[in-house]
PDB file of C-alpha atoms in Angstrom:
ATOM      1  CA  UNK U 204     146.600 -82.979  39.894  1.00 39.00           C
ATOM      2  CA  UNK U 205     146.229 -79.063  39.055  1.00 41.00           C
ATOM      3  CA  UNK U 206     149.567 -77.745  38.241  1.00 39.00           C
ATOM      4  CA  UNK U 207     150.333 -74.446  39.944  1.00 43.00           C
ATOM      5  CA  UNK U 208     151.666 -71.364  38.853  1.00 46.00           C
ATOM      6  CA  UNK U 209     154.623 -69.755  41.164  1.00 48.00           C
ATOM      7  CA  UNK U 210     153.925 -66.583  41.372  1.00 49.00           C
ATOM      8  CA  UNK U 211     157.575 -64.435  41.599  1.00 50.00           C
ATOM      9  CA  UNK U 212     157.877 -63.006  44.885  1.00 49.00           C
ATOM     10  CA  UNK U 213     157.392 -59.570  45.059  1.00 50.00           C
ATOM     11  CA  UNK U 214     160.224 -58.776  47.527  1.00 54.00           C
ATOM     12  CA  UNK U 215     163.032 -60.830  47.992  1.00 62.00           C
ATOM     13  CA  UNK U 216     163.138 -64.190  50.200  1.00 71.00           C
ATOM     14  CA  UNK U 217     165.119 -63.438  53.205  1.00 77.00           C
ATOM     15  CA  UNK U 218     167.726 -65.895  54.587  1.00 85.00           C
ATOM     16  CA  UNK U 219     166.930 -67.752  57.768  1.00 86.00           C
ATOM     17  CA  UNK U 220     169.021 -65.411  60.133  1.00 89.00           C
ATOM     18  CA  UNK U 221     167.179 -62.814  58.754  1.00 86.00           C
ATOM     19  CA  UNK U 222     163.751 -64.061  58.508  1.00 85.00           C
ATOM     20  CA  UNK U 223     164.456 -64.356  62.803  1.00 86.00           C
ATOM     21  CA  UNK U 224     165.777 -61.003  63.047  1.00 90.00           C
ATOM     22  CA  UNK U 225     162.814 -59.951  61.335  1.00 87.00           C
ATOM     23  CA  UNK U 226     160.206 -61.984  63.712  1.00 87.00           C
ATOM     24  CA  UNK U 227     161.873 -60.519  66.787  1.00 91.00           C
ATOM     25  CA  UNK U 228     161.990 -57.581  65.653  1.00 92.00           C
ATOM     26  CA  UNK U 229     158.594 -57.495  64.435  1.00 90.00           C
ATOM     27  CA  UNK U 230     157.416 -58.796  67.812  1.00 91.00           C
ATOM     28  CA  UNK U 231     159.850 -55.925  69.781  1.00 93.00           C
ATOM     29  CA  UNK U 232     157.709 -53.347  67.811  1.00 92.00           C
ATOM     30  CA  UNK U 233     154.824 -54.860  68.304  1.00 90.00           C
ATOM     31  CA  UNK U 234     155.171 -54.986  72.279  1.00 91.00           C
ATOM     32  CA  UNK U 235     156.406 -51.191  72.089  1.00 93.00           C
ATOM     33  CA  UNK U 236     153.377 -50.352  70.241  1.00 92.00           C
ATOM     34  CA  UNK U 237     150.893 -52.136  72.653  1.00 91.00           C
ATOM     35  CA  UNK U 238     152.945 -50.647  75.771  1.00 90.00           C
ATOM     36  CA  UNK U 239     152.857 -47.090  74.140  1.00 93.00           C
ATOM     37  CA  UNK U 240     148.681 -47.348  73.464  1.00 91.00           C
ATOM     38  CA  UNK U 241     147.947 -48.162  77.125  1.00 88.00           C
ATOM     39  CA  UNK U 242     150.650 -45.505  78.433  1.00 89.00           C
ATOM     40  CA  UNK U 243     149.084 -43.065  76.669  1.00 90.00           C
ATOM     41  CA  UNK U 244     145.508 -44.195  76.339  1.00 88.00           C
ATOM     42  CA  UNK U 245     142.464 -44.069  78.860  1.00 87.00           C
ATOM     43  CA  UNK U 246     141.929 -48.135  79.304  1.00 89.00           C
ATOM     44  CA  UNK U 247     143.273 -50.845  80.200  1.00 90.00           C
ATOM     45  CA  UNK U 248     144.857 -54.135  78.883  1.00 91.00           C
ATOM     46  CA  UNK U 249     142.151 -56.889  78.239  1.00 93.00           C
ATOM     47  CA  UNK U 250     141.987 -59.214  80.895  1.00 91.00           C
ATOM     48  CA  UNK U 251     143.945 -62.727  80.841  1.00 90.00           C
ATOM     49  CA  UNK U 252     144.615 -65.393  83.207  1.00 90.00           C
ATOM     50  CA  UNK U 253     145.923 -69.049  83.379  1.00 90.00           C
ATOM     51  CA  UNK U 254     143.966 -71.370  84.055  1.00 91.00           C
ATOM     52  CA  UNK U 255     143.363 -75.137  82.680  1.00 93.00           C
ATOM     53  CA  UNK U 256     139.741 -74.524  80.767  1.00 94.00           C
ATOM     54  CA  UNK U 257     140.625 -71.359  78.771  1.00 95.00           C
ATOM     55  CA  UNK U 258     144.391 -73.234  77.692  1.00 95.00           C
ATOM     56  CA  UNK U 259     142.049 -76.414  76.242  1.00 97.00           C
ATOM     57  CA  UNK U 260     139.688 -73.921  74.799  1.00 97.00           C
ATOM     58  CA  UNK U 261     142.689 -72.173  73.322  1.00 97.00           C
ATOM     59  CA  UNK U 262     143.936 -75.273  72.227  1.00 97.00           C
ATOM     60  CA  UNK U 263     141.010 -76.735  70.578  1.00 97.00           C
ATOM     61  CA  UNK U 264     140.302 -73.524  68.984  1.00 98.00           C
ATOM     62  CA  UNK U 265     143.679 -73.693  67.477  1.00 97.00           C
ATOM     63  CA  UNK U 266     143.054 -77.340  66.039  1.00 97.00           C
ATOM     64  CA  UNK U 267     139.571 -75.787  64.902  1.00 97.00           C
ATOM     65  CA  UNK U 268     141.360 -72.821  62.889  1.00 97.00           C
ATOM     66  CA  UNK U 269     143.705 -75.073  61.409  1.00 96.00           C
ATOM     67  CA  UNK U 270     140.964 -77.413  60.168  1.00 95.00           C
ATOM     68  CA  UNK U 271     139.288 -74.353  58.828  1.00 95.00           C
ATOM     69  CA  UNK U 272     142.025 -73.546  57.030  1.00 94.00           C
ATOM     70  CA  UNK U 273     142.796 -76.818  55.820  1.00 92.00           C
ATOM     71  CA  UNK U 274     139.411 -76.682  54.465  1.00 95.00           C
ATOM     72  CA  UNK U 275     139.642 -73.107  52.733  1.00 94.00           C
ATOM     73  CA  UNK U 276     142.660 -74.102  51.419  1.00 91.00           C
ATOM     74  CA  UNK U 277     141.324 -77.788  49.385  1.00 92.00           C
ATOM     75  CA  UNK U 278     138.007 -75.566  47.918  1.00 95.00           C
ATOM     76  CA  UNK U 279     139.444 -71.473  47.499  1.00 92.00           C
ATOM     77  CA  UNK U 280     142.013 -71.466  44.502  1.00 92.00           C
ATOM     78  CA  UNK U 281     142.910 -68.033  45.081  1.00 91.00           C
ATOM     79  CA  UNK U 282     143.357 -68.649  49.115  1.00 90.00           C
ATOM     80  CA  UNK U 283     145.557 -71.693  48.506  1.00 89.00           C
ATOM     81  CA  UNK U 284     147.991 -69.523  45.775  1.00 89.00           C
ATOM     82  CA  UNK U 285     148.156 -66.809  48.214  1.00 87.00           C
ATOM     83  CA  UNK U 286     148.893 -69.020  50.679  1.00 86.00           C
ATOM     84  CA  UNK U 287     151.557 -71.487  49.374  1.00 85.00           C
ATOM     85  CA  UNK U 288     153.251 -68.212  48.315  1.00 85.00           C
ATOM     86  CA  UNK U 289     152.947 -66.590  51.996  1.00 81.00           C
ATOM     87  CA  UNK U 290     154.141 -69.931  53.262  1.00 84.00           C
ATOM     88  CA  UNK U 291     157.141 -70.426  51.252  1.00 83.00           C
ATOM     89  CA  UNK U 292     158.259 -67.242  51.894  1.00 81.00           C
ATOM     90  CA  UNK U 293     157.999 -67.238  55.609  1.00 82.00           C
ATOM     91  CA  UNK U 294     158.664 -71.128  56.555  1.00 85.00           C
ATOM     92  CA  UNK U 295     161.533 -72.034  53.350  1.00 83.00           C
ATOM     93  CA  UNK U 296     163.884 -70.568  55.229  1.00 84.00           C
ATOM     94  CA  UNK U 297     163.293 -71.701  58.405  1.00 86.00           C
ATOM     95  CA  UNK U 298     164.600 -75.619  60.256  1.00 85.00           C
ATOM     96  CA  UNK U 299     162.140 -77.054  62.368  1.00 87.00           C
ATOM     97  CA  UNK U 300     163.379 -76.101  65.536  1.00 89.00           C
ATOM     98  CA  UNK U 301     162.389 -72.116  64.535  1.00 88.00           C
ATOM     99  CA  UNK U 302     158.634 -72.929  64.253  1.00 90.00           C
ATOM    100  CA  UNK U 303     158.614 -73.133  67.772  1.00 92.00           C
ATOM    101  CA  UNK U 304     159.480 -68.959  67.531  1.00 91.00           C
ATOM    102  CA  UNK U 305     157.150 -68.819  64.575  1.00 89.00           C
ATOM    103  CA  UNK U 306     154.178 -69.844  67.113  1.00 91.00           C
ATOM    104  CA  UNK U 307     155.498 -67.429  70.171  1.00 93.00           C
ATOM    105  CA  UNK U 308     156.434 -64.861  68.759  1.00 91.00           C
ATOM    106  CA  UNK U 309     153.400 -63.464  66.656  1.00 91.00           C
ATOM    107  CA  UNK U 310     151.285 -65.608  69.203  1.00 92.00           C
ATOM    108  CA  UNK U 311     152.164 -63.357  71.798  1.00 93.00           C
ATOM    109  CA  UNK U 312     153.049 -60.271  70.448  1.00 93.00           C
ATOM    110  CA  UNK U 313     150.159 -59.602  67.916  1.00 94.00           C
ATOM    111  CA  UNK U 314     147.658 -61.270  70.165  1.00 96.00           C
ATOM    112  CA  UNK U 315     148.807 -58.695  72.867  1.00 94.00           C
ATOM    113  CA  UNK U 316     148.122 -55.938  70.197  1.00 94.00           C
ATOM    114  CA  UNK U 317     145.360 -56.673  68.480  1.00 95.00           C
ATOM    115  CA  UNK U 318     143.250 -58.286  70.776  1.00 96.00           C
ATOM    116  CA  UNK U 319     144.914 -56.953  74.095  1.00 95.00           C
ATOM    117  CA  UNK U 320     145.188 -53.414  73.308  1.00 95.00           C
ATOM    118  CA  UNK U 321     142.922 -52.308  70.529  1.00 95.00           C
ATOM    119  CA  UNK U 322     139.845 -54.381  71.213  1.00 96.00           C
ATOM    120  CA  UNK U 323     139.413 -52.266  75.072  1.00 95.00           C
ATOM    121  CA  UNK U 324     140.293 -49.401  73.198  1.00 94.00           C
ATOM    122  CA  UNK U 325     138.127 -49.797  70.366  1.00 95.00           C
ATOM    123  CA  UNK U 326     135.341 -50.607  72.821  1.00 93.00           C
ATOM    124  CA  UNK U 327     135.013 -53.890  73.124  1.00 94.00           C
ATOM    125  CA  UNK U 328     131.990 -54.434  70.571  1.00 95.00           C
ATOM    126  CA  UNK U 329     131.400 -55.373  67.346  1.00 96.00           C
ATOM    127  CA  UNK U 330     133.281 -52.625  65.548  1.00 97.00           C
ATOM    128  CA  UNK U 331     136.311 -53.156  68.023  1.00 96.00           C
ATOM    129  CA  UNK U 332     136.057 -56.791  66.415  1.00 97.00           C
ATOM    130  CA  UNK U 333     136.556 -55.647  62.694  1.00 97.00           C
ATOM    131  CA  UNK U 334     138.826 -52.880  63.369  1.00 97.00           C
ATOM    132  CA  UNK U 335     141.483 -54.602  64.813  1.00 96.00           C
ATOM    133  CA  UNK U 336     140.679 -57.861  62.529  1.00 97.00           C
ATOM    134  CA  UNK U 337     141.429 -55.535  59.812  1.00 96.00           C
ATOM    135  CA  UNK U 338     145.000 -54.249  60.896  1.00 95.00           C
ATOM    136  CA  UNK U 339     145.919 -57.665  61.517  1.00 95.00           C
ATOM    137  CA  UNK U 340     144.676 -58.786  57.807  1.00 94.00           C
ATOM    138  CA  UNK U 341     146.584 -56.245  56.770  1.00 93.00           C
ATOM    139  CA  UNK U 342     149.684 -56.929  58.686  1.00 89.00           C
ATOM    140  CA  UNK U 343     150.088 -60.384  56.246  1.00 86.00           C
ATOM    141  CA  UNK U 344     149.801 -58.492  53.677  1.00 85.00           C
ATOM    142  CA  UNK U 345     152.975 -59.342  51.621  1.00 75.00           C
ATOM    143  CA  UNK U 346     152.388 -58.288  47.750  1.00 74.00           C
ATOM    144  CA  UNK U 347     149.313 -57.075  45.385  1.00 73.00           C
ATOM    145  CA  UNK U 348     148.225 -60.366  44.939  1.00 77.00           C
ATOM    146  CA  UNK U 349     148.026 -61.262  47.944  1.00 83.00           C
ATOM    147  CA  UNK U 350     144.803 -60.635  49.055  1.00 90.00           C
ATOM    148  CA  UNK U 351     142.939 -63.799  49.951  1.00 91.00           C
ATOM    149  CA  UNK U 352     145.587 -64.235  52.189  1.00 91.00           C
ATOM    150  CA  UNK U 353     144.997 -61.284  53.461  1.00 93.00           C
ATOM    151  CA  UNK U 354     141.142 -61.908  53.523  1.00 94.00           C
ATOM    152  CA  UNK U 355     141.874 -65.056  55.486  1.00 94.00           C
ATOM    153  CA  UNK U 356     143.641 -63.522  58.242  1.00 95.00           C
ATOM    154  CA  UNK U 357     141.061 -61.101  58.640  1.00 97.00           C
ATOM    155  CA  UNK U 358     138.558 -63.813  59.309  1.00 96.00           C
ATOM    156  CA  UNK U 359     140.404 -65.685  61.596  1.00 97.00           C
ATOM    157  CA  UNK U 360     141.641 -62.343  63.721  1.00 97.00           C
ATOM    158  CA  UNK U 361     137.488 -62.115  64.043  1.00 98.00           C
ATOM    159  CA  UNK U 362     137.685 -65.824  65.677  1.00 98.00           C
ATOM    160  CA  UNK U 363     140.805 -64.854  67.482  1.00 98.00           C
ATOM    161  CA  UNK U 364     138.639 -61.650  68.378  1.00 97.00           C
ATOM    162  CA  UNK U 365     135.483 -62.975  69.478  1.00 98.00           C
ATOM    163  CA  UNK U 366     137.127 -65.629  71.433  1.00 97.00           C
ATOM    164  CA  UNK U 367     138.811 -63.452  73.569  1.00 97.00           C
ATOM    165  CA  UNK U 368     135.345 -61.365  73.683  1.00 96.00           C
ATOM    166  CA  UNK U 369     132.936 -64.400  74.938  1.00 96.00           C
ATOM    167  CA  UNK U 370     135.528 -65.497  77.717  1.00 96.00           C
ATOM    168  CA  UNK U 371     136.916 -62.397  78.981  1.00 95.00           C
ATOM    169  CA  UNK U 372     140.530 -64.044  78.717  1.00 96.00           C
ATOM    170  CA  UNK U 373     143.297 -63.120  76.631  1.00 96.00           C
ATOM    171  CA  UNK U 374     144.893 -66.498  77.044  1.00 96.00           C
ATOM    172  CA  UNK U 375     142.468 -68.114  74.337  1.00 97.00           C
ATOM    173  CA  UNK U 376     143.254 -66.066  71.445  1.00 97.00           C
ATOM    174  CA  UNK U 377     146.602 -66.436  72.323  1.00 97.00           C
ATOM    175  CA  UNK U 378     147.211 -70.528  72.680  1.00 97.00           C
ATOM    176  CA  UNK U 379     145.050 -70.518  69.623  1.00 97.00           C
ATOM    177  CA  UNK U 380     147.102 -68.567  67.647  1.00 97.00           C
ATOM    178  CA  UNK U 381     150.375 -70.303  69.104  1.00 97.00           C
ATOM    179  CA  UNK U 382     148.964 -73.617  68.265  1.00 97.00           C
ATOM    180  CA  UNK U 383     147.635 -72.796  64.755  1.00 96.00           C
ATOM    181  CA  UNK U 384     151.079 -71.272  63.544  1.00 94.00           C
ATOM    182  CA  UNK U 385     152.812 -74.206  64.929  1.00 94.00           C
ATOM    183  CA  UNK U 386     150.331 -76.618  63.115  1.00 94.00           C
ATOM    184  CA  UNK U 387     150.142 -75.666  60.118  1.00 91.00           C
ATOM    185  CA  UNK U 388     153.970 -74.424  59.709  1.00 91.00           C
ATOM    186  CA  UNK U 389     154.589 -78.309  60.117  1.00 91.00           C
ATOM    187  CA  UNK U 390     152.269 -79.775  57.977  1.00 89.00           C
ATOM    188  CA  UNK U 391     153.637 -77.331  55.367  1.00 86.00           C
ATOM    189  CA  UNK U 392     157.347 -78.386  56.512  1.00 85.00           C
ATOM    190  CA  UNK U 393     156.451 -81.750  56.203  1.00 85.00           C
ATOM    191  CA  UNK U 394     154.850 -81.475  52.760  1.00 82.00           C
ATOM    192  CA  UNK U 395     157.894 -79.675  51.578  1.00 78.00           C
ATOM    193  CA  UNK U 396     160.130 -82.700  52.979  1.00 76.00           C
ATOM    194  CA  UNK U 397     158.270 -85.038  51.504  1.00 79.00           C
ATOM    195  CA  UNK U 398     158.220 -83.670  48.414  1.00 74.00           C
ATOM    196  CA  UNK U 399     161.760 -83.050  48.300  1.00 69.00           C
ATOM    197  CA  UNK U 400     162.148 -86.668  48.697  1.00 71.00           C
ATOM    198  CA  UNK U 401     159.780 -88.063  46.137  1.00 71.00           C
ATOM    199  CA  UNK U 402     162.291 -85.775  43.315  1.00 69.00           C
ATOM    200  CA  UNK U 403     165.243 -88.096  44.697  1.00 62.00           C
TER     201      UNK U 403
END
């Protein structure tokens, strides 16, 4: 077994009152920023509707996404420093009954931005895409070394991106991102738990 470094966090953790403060709050600006864009801009929101295909799509893009990452994380060093780092800092805090706001939250909110908002106002094509996959890389950005994180999100904001492109419906990227940040928040829960209990 490799032994990792811990890197020191760059900022300091938050408690878990303030950790949810800080997702609601995050989300709150978020939603002000999206409503501001199409008040003031010349297009409209990207279309989304509920129906049962799109929500399994969503869902099984989700699983997909957090296999991917599963993946990234085994085989890319860097990724899986950058991300046990991101992790601790977000979910350490946090009881199990918060992940459920850890999937809503952002899954609504920056799905509603990012893909709702700035992909019609980008244009809708490929540049739209990496624009606003860009911002929301850069959005987990949460130190200097913390770019393959950073990287990572990027990619998957193109999946979230181009999902939402091929079926015309918001609702994907959004169940997908839901479902991925509740998935992976528990396996890394659970991970923690366990190991907690293998030191006793």
């Amino acid at each position: 077994m490799i032994e990792q470094q811990k890197q020191k966090p760059e900022i300091p953790y938050l408690t878990r009152i303030q950790l949810l403060g800080a997702m609601g709050a995050t989300a709150i600006i978020l939603l002000i920023v999206a409503k501001l864009s199409l008040y003031l801009g010349n297009f409209s929101l990207f279309s989304w509707n509920l129906n049962q295909r799109e929500l399994l799509l969503g869902v099984g893009l989700g699983f997909a996404i957090t296999a991917l990452s599963g993946v990234a994380y085994r085989v890319w060093t860097a990724y899986r420093k950058s991300a046990d780092y991101y992790l601790e800092m977000v979910l350490k805090p946090l009881a199990l009954p918060d992940l459920i706001w850890l999937g809503l939250l952002p899954g609504l909110s920056e799905e509603l931005l990012f893909r709702g908002v700035m992909l019609p106002a980008l244009g809708l094509d490929h540049l739209a895409v990496i624009v606003s996959s860009l911002c929301f890389g850069i959005l987990h950005f949460s130190g200097s070394q913390q770019w393959p994180y950073v990287i990572w999100a990027t990619i998957v904001g193109m999946i979230f991106a181009y999902s939402a492109l091929l079926t015309g419906n918001l609702l994907v990227p959004i169940v997908a991102h839901i479902i991925t940040n509740w998935i992976s928040s528990y396996f890394w829960k659970m991970s923690q738990l366990r190991q907690l209990k293998n030191k006793f």
